[in-house]
mmCIF file of C-alpha atoms in Angstrom:
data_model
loop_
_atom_site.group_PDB
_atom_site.id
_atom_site.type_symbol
_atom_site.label_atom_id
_atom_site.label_comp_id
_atom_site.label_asym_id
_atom_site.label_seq_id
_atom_site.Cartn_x
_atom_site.Cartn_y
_atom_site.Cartn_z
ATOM 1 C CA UNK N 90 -16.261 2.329 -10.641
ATOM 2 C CA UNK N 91 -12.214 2.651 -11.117
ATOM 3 C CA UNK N 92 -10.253 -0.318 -11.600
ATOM 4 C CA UNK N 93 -6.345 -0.483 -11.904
ATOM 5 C CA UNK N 94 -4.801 -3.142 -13.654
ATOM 6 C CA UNK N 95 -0.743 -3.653 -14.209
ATOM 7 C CA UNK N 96 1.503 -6.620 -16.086
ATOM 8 C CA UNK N 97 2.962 -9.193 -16.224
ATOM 9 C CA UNK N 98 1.778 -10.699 -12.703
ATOM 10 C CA UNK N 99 4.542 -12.491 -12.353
ATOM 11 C CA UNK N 100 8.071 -12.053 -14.332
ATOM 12 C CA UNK N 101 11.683 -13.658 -14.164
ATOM 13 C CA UNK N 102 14.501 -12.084 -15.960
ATOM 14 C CA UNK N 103 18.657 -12.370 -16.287
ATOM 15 C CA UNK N 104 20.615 -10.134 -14.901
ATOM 16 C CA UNK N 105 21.256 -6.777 -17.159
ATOM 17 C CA UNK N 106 18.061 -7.495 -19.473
ATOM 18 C CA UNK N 107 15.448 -4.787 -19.184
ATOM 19 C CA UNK N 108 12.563 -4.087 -17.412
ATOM 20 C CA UNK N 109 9.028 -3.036 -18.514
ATOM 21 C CA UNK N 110 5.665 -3.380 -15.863
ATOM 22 C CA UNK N 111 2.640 -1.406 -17.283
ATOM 23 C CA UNK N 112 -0.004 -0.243 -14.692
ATOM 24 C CA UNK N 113 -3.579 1.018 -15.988
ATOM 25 C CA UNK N 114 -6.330 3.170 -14.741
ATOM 26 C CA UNK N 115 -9.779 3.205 -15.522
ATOM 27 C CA UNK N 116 -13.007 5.158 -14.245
ATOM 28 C CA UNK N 117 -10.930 8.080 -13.250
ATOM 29 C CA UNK N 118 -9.353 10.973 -15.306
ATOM 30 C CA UNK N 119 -6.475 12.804 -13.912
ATOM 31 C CA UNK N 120 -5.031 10.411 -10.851
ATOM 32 C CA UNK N 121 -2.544 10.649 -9.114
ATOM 33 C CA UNK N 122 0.237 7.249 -9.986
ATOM 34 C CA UNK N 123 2.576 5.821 -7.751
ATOM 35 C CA UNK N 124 4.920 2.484 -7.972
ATOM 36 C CA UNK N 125 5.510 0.706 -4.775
ATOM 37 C CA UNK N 126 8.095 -2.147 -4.459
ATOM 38 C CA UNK N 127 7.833 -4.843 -1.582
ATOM 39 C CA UNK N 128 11.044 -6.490 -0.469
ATOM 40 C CA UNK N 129 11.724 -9.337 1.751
ATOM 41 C CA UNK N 130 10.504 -8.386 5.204
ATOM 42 C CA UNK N 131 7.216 -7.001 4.269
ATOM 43 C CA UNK N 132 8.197 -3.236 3.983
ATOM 44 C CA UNK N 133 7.085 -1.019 1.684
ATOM 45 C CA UNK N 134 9.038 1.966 -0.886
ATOM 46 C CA UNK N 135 7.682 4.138 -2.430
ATOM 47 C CA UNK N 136 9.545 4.419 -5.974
ATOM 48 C CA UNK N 137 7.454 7.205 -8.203
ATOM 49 C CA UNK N 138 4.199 9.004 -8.176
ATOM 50 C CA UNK N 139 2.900 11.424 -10.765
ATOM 51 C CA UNK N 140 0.526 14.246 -10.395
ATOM 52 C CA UNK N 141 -0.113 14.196 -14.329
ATOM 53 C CA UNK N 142 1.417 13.312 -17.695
ATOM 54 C CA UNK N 143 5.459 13.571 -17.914
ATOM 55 C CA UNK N 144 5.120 14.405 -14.262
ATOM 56 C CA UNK N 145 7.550 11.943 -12.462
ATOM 57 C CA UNK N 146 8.748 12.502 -8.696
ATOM 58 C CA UNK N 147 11.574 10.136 -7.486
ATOM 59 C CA UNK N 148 11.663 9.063 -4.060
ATOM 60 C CA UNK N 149 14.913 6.801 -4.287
ATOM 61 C CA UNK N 150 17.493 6.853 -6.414
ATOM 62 C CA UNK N 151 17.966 3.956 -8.190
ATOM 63 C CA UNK N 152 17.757 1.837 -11.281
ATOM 64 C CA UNK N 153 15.041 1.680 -12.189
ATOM 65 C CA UNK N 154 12.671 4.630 -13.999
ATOM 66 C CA UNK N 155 9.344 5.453 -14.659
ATOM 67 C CA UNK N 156 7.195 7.504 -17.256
ATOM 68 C CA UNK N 157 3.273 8.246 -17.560
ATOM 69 C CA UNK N 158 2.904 8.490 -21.433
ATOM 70 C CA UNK N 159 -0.855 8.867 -21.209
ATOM 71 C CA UNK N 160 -3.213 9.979 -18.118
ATOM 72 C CA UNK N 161 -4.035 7.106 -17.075
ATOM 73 C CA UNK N 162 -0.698 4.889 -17.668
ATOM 74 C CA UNK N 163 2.274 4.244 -15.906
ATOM 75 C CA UNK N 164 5.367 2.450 -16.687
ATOM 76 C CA UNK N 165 8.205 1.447 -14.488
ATOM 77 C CA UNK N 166 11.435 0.384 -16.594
ATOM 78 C CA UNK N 167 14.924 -0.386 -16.140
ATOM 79 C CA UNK N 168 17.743 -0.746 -18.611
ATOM 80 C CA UNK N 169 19.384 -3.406 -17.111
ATOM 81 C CA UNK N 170 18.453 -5.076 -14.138
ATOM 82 C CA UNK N 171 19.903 -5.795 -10.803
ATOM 83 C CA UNK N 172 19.699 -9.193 -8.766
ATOM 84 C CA UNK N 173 18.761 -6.449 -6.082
ATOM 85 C CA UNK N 174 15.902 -5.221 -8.254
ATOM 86 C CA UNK N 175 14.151 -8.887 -7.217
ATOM 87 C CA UNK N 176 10.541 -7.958 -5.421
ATOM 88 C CA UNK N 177 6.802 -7.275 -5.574
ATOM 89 C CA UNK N 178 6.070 -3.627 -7.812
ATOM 90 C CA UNK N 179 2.700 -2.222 -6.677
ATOM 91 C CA UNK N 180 1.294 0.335 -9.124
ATOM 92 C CA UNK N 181 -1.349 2.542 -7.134
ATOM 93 C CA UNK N 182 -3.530 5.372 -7.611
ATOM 94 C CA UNK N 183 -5.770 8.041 -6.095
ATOM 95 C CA UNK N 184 -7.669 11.144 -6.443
ATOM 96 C CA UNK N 185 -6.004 14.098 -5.295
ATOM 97 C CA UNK N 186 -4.880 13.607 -1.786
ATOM 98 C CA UNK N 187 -7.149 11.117 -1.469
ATOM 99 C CA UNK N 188 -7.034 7.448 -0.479
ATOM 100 C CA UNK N 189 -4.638 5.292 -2.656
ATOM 101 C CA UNK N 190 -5.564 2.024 -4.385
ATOM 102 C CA UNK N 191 -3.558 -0.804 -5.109
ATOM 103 C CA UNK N 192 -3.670 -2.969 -8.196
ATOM 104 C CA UNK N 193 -2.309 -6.829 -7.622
ATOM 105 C CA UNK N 194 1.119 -6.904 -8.254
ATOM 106 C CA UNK N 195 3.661 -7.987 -10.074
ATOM 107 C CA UNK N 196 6.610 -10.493 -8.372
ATOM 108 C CA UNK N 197 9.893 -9.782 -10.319
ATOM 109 C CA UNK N 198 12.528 -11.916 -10.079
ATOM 110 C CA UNK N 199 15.748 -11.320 -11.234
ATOM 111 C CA UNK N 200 18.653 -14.316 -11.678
ATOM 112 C CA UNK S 284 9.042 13.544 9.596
ATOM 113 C CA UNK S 285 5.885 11.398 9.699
ATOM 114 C CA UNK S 286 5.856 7.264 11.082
ATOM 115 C CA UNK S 287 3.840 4.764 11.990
ATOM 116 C CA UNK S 288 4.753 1.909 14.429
ATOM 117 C CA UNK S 289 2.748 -1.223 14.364
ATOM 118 C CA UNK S 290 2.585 -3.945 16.834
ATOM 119 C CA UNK S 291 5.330 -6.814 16.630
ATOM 120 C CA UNK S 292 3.907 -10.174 15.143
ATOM 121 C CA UNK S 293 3.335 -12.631 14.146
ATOM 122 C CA UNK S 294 0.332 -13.315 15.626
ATOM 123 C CA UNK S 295 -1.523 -16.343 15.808
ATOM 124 C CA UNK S 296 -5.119 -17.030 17.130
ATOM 125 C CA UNK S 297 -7.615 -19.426 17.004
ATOM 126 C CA UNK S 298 -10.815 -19.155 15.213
ATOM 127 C CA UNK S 299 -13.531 -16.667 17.355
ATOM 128 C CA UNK S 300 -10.738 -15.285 19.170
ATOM 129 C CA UNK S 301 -10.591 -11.652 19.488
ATOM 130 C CA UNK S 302 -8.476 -9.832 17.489
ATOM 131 C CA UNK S 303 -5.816 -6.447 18.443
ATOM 132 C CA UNK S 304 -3.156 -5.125 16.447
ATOM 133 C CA UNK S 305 -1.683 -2.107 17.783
ATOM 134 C CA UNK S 306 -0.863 0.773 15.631
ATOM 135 C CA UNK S 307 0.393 4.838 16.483
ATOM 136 C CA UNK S 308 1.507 6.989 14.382
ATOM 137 C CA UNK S 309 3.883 10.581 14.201
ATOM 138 C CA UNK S 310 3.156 12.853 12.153
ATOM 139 C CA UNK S 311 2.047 16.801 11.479
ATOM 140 C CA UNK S 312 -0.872 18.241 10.594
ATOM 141 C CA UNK S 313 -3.976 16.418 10.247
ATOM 142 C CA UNK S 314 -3.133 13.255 8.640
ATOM 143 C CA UNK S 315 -5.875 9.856 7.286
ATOM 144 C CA UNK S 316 -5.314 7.087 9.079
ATOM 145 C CA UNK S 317 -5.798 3.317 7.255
ATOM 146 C CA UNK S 318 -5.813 -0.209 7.497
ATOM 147 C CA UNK S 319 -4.919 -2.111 4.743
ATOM 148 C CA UNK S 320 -4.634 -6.150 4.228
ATOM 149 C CA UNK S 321 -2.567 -8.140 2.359
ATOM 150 C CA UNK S 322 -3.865 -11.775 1.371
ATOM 151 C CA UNK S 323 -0.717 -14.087 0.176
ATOM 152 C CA UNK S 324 0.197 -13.663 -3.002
ATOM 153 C CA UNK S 325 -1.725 -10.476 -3.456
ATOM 154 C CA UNK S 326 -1.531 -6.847 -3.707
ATOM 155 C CA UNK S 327 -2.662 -4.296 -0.842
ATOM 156 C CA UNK S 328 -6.859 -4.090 -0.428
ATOM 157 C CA UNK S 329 -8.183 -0.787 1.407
ATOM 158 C CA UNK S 330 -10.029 -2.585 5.000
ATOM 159 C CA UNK S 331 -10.866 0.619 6.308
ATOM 160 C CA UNK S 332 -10.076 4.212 7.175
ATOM 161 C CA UNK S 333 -10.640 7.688 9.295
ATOM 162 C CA UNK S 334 -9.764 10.974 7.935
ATOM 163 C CA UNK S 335 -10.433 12.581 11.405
ATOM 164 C CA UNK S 336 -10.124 12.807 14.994
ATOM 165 C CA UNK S 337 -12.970 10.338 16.464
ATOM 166 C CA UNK S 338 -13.780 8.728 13.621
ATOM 167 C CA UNK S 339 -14.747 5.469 13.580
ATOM 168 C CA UNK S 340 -13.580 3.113 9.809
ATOM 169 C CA UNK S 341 -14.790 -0.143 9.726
ATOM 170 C CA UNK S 342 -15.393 -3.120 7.277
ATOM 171 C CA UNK S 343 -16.098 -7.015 7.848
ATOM 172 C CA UNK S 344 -16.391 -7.254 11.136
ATOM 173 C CA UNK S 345 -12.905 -5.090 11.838
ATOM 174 C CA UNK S 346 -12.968 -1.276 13.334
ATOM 175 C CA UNK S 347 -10.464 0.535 14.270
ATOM 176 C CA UNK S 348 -10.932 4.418 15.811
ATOM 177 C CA UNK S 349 -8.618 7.643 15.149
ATOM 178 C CA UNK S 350 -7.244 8.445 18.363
ATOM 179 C CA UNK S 351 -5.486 11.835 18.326
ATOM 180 C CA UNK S 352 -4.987 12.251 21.678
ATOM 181 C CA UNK S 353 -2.777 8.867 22.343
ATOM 182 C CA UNK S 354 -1.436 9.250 18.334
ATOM 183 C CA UNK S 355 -3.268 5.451 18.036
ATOM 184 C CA UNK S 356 -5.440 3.776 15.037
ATOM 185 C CA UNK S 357 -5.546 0.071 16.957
ATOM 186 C CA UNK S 358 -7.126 -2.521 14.739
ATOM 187 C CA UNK S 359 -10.002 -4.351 16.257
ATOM 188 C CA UNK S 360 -12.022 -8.231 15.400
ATOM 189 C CA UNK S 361 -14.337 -9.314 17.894
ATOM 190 C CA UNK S 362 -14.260 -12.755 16.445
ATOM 191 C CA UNK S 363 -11.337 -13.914 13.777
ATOM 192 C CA UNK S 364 -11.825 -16.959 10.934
ATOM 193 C CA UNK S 365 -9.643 -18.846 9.061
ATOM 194 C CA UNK S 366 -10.234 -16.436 6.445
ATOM 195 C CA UNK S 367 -8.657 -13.514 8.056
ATOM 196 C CA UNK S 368 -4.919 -14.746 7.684
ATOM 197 C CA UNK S 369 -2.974 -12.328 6.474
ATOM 198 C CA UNK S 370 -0.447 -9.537 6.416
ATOM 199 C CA UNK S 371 -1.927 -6.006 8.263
ATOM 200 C CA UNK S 372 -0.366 -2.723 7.517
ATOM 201 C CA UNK S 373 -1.218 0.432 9.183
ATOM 202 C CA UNK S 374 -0.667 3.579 7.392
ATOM 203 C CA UNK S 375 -1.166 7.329 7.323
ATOM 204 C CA UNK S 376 -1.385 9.782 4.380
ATOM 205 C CA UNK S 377 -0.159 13.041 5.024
ATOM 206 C CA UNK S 378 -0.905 15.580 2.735
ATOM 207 C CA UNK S 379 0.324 18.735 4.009
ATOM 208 C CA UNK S 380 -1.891 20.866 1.900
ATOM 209 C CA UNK S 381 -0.609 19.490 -1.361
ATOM 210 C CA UNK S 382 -2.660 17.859 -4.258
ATOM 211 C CA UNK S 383 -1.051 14.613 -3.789
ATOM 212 C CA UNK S 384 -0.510 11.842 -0.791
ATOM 213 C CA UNK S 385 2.479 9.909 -0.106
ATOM 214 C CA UNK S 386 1.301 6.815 2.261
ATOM 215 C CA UNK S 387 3.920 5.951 5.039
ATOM 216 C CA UNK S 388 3.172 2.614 6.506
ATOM 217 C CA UNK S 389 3.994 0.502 9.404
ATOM 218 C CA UNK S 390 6.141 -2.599 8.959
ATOM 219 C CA UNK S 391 3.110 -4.859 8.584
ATOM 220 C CA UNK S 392 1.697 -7.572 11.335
ATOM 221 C CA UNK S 393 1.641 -11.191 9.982
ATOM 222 C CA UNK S 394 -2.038 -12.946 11.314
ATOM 223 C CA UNK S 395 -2.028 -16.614 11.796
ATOM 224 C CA UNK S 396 -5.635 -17.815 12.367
ATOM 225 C CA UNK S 397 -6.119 -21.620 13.172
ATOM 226 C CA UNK S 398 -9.109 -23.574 13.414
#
């Protein structure tokens, strides 16, 4: 069965440092990626989503960046952070238009 | 472009109560309708889904039916726990044809369940 997994859980960093979550896939070649963020208020953004490797689609611009190195890896990043950067990052995936799966998060806070 | 309004919360029941959360949606085409839940704490867990007109998702007790003719996927427990407190989010996946889905959600409906 597929399982995605993305790090740290839980991370607090100064303003201006940078940022790196990783988000893995397994049991699945070829998904589609996305990174969510969750702000205050329960809403949900979608950041990125990839089709495939080096693929990246931006939904807002932003600080923040992402890359897919390998098929099944995905990497938000920032170069230096904002205090408005603070939130939950979902990394996700899915078959090709298909339903998308979560993995558990990762709370950044920035100070 | 495509939306999906979900009913107000919070809400708060007692345990065995019975359980409605309200959600339409907007949107072209022939979208997939879901449910997902959101323990504290936690990322977003699939609860359930319909990819068609009629269908019928459920999982653990909770159904919901897609409703094209009223644009409605309402979310449906005929007897809540404890265990059920969360956040619900509605949301449709649109897509359009292309190889790859972009999930718009509702704003989420905080549960409360009390003994």
């Amino acid at each position: 069965s597929q399982t995605i997994h993305q790090w740290p859980a839980t991370l607090v960093q100064p303003v201006g440092s940078p940022l790196s979550l990783e988000c893995t896939v397994e049991g699945t070649s070829n998904p589609n990626l996305y990174w969510y963020r969750q702000a205050a208020g329960r809403g949900l953004q979608l950041l990125f989503y990839s089709v495939g490797i080096g693929q990246i689609s931006s939904e807002v611009p932003q600080n923040l960046s992402a890359s897919r190195p390998q098929d099944r890896q995905f990497i938000l990043s920032s170069k230096k952070l904002l205090l408005s950067d603070s939130g939950f990052y979902l990394c996700a995936w899915s078959a090709k238009g298909n339903t998308i799966y979560f993995g558990e998060g990762s709370w950044l806070t920035v100070v | 472009g495509d939306s999906v309004t979900q009913m107000e919360g919070p809400v708060t029941l007692s345990e065995e109560a019975f359980l409605t959360i309200n959600c339409t949606y907007t949107a072209t085409g022939y979208p997939s309708l879901f449910w997902y839940v959101q323990y504290p704490g936690e990322g977003l867990q699939l609860l359930l889904k319909a990819t068609k007109a009629d269908d019928k998702g459920s999982n653990k007790g909770f159904e919901a039916t897609y409703r094209k003719e009223t644009t409605s996927f309402h979310l449906e427990k005929g007897s809540v726990q404890v265990s059920d407190s969360a956040v619900y989010f509605c949301a449709l996946l649109n897509a359009g044809g292309t190889s790859y889905g972009k999930l718009t959600f509702g704003q989420g409906t905080i549960l409360t369940v009390h003994p």
